[in-house]
mmCIF file of C-alpha atoms and ligand atoms in Angstrom:
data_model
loop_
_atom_site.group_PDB
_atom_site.id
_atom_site.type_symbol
_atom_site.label_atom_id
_atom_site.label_comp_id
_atom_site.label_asym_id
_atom_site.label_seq_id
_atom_site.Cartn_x
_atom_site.Cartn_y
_atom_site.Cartn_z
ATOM 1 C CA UNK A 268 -64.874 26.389 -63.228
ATOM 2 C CA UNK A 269 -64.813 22.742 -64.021
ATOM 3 C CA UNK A 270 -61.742 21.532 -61.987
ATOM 4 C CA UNK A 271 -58.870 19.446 -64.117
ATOM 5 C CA UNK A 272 -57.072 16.583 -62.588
ATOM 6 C CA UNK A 273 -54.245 15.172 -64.637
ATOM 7 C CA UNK A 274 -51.877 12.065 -64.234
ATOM 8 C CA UNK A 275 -48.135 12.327 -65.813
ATOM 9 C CA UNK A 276 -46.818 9.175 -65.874
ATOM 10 C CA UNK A 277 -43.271 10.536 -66.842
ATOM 11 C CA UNK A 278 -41.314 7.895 -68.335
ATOM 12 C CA UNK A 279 -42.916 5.098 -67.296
ATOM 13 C CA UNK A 280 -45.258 1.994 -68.747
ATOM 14 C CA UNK A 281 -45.068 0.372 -72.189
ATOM 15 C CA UNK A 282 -47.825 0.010 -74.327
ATOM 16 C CA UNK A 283 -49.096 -2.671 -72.755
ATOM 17 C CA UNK A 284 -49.046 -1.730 -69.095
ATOM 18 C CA UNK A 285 -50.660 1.876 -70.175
ATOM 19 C CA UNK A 286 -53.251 0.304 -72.217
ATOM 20 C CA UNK A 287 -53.934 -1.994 -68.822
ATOM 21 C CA UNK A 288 -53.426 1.515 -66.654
ATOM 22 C CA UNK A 289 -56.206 3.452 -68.714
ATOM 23 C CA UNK A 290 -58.773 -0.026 -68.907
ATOM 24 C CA UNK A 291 -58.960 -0.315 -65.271
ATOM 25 C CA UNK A 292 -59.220 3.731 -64.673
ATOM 26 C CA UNK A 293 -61.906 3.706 -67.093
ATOM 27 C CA UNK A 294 -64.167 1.453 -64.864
ATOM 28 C CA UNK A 295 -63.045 3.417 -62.171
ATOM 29 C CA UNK A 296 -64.058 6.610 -63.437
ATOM 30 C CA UNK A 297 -67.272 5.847 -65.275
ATOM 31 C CA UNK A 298 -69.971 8.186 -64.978
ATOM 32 C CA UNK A 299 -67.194 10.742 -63.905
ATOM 33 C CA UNK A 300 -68.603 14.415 -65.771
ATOM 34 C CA UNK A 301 -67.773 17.192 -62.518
ATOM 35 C CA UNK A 302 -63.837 17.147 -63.405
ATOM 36 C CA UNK A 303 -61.853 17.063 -66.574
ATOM 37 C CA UNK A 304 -59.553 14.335 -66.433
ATOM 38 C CA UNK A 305 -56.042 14.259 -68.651
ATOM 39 C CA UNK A 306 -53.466 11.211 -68.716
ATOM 40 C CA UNK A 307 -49.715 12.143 -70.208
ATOM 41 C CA UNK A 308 -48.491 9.031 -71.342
ATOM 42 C CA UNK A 309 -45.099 8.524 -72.678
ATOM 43 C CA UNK A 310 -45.207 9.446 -76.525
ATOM 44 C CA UNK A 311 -45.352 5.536 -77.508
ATOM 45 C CA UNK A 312 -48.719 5.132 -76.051
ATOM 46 C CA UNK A 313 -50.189 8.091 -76.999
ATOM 47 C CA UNK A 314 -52.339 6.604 -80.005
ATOM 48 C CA UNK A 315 -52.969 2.966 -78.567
ATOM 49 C CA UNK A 316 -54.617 5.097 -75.587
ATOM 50 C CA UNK A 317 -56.568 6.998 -77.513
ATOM 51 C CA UNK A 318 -58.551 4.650 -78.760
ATOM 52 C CA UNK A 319 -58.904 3.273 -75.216
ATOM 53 C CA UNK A 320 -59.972 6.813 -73.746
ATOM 54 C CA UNK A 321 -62.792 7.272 -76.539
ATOM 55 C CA UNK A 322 -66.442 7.557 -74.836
ATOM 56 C CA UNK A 323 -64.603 8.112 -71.219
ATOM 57 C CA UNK A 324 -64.243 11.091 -69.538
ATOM 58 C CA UNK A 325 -60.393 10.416 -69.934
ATOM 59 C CA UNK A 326 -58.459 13.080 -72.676
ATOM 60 C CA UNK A 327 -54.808 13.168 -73.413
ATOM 61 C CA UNK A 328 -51.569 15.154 -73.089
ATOM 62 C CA UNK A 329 -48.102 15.036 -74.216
ATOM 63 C CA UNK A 330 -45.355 15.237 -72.016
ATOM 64 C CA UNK A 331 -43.652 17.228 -74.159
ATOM 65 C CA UNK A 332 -43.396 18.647 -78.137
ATOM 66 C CA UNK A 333 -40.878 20.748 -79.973
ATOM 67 C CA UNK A 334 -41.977 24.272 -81.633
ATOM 68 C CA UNK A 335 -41.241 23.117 -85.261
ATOM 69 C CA UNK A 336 -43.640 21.953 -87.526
ATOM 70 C CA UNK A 337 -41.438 19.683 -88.665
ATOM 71 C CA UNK A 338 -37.888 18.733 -90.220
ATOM 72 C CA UNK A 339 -34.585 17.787 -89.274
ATOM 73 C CA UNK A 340 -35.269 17.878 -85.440
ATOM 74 C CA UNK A 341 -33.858 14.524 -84.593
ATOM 75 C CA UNK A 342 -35.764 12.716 -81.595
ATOM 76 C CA UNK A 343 -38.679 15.579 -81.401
ATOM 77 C CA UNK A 344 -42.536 15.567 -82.039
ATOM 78 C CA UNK A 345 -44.531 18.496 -82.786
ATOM 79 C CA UNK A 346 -47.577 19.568 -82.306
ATOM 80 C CA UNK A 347 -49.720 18.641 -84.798
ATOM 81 C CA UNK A 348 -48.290 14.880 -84.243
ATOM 82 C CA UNK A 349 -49.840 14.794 -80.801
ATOM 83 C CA UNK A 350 -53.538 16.703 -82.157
ATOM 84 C CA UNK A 351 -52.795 13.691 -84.885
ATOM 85 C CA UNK A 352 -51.976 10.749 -82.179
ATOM 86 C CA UNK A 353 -55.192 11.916 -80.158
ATOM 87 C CA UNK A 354 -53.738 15.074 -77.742
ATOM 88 C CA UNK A 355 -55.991 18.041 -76.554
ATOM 89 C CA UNK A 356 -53.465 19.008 -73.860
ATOM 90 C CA UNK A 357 -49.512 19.605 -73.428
ATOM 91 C CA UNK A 358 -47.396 19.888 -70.424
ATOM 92 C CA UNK A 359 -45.079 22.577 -71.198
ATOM 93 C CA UNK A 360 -41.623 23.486 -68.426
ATOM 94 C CA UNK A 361 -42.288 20.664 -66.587
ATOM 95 C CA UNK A 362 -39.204 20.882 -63.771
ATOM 96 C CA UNK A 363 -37.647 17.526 -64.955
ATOM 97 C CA UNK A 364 -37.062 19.478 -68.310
ATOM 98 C CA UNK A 365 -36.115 22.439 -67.191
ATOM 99 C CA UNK A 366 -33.501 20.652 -64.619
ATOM 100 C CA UNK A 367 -32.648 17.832 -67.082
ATOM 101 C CA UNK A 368 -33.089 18.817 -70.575
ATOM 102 C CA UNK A 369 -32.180 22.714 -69.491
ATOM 103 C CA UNK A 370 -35.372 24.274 -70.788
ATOM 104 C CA UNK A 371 -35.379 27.870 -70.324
ATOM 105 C CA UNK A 372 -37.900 30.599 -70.156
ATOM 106 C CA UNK A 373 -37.699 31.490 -73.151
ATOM 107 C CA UNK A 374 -38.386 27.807 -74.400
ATOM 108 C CA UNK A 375 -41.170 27.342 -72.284
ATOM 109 C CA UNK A 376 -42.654 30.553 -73.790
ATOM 110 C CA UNK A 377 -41.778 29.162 -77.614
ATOM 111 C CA UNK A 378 -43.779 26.103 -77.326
ATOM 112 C CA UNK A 379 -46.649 27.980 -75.346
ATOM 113 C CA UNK A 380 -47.284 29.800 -78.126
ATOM 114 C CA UNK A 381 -46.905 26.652 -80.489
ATOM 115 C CA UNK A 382 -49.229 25.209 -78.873
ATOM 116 C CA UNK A 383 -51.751 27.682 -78.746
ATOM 117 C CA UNK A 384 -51.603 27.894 -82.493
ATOM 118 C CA UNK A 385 -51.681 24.704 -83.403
ATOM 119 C CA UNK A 386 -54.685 24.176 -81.385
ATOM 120 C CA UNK A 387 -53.398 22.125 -78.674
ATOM 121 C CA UNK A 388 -54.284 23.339 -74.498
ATOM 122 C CA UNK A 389 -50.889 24.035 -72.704
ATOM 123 C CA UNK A 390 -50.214 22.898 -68.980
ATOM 124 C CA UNK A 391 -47.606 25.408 -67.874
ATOM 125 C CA UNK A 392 -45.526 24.594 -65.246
ATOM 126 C CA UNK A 393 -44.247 26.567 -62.591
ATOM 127 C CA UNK A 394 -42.150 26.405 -59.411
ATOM 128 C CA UNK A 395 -39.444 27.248 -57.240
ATOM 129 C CA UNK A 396 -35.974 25.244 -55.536
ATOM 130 C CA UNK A 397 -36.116 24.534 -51.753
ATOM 131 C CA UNK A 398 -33.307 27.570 -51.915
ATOM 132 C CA UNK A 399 -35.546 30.050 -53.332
ATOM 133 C CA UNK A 400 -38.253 29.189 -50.827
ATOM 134 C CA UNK A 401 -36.132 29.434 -48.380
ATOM 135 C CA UNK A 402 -34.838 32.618 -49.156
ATOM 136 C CA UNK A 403 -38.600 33.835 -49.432
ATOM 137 C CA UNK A 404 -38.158 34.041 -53.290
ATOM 138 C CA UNK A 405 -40.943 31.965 -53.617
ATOM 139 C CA UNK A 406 -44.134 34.442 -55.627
ATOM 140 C CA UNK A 407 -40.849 36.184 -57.466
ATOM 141 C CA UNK A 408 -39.749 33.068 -59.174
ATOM 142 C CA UNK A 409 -43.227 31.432 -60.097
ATOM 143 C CA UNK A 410 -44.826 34.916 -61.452
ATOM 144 C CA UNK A 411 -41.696 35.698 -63.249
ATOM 145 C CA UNK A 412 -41.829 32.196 -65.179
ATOM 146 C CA UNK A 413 -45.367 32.707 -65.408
ATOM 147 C CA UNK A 414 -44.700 35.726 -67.225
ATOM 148 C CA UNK A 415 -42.274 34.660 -69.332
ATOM 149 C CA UNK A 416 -44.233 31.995 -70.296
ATOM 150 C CA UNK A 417 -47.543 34.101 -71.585
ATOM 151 C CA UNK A 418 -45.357 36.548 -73.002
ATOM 152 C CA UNK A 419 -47.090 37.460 -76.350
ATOM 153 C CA UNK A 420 -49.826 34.933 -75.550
ATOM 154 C CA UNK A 421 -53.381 36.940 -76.743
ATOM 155 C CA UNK A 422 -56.510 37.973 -74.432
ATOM 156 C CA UNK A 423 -58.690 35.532 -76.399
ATOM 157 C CA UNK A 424 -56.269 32.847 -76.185
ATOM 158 C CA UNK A 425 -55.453 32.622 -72.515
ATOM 159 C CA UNK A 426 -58.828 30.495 -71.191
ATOM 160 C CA UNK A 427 -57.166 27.723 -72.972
ATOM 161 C CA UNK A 428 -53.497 27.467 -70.519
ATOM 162 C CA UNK A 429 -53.882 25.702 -67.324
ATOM 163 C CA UNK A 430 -51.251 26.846 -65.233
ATOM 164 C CA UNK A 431 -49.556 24.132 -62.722
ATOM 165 C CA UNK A 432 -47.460 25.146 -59.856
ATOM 166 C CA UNK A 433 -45.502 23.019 -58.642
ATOM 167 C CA UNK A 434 -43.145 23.919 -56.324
ATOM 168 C CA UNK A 435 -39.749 21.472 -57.551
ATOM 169 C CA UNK A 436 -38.911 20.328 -53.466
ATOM 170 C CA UNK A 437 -42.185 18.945 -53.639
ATOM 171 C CA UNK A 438 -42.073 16.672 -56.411
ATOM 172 C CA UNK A 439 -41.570 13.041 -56.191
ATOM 173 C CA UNK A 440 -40.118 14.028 -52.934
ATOM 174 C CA UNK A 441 -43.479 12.597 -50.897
ATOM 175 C CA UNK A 442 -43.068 16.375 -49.447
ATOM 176 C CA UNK A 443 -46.139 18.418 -50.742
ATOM 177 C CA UNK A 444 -46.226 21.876 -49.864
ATOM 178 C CA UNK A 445 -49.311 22.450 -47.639
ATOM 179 C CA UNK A 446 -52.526 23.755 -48.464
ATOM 180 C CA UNK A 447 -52.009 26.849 -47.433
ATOM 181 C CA UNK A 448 -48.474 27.125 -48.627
ATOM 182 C CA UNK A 449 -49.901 26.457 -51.963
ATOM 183 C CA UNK A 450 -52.908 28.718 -51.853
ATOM 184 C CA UNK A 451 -51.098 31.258 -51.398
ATOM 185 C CA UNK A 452 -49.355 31.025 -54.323
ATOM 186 C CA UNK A 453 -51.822 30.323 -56.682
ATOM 187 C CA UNK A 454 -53.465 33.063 -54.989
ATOM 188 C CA UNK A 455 -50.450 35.170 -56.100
ATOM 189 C CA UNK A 456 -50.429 33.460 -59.906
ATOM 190 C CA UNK A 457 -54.309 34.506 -60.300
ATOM 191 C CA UNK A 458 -53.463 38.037 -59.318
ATOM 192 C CA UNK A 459 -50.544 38.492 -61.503
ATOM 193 C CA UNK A 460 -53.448 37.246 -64.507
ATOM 194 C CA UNK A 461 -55.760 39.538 -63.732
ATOM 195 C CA UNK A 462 -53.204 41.868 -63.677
ATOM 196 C CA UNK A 463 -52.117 40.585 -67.433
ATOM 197 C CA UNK A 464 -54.975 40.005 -68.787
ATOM 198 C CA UNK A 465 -58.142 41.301 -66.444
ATOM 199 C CA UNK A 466 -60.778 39.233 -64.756
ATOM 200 C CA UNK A 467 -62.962 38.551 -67.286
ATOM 201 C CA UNK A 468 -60.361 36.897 -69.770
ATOM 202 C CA UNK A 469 -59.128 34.930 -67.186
ATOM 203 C CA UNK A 470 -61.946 33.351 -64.910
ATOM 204 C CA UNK A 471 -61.595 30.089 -66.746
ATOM 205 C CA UNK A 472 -58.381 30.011 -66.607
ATOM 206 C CA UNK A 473 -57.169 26.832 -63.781
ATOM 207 C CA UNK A 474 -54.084 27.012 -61.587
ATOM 208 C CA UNK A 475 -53.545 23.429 -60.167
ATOM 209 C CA UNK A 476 -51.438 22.559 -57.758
ATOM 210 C CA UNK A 477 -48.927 19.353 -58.307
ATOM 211 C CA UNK A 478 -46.006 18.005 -56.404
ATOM 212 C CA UNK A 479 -46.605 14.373 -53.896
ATOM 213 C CA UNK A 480 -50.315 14.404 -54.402
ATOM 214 C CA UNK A 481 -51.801 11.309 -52.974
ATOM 215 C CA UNK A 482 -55.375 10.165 -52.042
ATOM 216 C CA UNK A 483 -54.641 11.561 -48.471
ATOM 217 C CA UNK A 484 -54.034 15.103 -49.263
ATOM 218 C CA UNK A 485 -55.979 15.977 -52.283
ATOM 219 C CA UNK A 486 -58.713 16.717 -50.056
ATOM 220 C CA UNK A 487 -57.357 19.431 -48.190
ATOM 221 C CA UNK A 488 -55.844 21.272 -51.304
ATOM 222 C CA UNK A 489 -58.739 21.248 -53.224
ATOM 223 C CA UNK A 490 -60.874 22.710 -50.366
ATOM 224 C CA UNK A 491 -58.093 26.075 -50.742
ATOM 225 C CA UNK A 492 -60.409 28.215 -52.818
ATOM 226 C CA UNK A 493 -57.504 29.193 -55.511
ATOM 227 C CA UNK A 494 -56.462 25.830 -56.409
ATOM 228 C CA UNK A 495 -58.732 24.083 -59.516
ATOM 229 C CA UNK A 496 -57.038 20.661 -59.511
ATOM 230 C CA UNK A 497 -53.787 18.770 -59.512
ATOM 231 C CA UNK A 498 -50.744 17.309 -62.010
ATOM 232 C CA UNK A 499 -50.231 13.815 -60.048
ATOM 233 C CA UNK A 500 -47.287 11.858 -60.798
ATOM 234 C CA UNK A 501 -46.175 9.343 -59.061
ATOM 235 C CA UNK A 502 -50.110 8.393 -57.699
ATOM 236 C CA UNK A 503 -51.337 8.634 -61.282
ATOM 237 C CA UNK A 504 -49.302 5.020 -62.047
ATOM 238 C CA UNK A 505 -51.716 3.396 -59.511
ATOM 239 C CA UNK A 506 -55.232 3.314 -61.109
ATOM 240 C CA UNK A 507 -57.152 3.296 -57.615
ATOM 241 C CA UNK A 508 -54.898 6.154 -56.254
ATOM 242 C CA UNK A 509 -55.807 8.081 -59.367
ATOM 243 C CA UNK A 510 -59.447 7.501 -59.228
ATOM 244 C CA UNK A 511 -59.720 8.653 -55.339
ATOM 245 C CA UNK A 512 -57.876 11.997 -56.560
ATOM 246 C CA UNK A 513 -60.140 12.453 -59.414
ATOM 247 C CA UNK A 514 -63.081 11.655 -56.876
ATOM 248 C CA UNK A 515 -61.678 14.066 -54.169
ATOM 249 C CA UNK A 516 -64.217 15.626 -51.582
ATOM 250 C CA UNK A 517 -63.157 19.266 -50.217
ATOM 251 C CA UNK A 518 -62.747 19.358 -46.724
HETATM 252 C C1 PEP B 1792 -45.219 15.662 -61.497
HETATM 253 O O1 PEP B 1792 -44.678 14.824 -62.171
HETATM 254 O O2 PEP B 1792 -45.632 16.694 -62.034
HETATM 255 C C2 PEP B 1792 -45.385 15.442 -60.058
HETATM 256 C C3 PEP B 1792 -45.975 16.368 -59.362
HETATM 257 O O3 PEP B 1792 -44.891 14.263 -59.529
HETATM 258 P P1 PEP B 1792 -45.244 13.631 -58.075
HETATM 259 O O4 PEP B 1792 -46.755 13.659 -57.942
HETATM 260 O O5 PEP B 1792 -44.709 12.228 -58.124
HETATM 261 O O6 PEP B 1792 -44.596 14.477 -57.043
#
């Protein structure tokens, strides 16, 4: 399985600084074919970039989309806007939406399916509060929005989600759950899809781990055997940062 490493930059550069951002990590990453690497600019960038990314191992995500084709949806984009503006991926329940914008379950699960339709890969994201980890609520709470999310979703379709856990203490916190505290989750996500969906439909499918990934730990998670990559925020704004994670070395 080709591991995926992929920067969300949240809501942060214009389109100058992300064109900048994406010329340096270019150079950084040239020559770079063992890892799939995704950027999620801010919407306003998306089509500059894309012309930047061509002929680099660099492909592109939105941050977000909205369900609807399209229509009086004031302030959304859809789908086929990002496949238009030069997306193959989408991060879908990311926790700043579901804690700021209130995205539910069954949200996350309308624009999984979207997405899968239209054509676009969804990043689904997954985790749990400090309280529920502390209450040992942990593998509940991530396979229950996992399953939520993939409810409906099709055998044939499922090699194309990525799922992301990231547990919400961890992110932007500088706190990243440890290796092992993530392996065993993911370990927990890939049972409950071969549980959903069997073994064969889902050995392509990656669970990456996000949440204070820096240069000095994404060594150690991606030497845990059930992690297949990362969702980097806060490193991903710093192009040399980004290309050590992309160029990690298991430990
Ligand atoms: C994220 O935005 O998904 C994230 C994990 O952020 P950070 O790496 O800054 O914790």
């Amino acid at each position: 399985m080709t591991p995926l490493i992929a920067g969300n930059w949240k809501m942060n550069t214009t389109v100058h600084q992300g064109a900048e951002l994406v010329i340096r990590l270019r150079e950084l990453l040239k020559g770079i074919d063992t890892v799939d690497v995704v950027l999620a600019p801010p919407f306003t960038s998306i089509h500059h970039l894309s012309h930047l990314v061509a002929d680099s191992p660099i492909k592109l995500a939105g941050q977000n989309f909205f369900w609807e084709k399209s229509g009086a949806y004031t302030g959304e984009v859809s789908a086929e806007m990002l496949l238009s503006a030069g997306c193959q991926y989408v991060i879908i329940g990311h926790s700043e939406r579901r804690t700021h914008f209130k995205e539910s379950d069954e949200e996350v699960n309308r624009k999984t399916l979207a997405a899968l339709k239209s054509g676009l890969r969804p990043i689904i994201c997954v985790g749990e509060s400090l309280e529920e980890r502390e209450r040992g609520k942990t593998v509940k709470r991530v396979s229950s929005q996992l399953q939520n999310a993939l409810s409906g979703v099709a055998g044939s379709a499922i090699r194309e989600v990525t799922v992301a856990y990231e547990p919400v203490w961890a992110i932007g916190t500088g706190r990243n759950a440890t290796p092992e505290q993530a392996e065993e989750v993911h370990n927990s996500l890939r049972d409950l899809l071969y549980e959903m969906y069997g073994p064969d439909a889902v050995k392509d499918v990656r669970i990456i781990y996000g949440g204070s990934v820096k240069p000095d730990n994404i060594d150690s998670l991606m030497a845990q055997p059930n992690i297949d990559g990362a969702l980097v925020g806060g490193a991903s704004l710093k192009a040399e940062d980004f290309a050590r994670i992309v160029k990690f070395q298991p430990m």
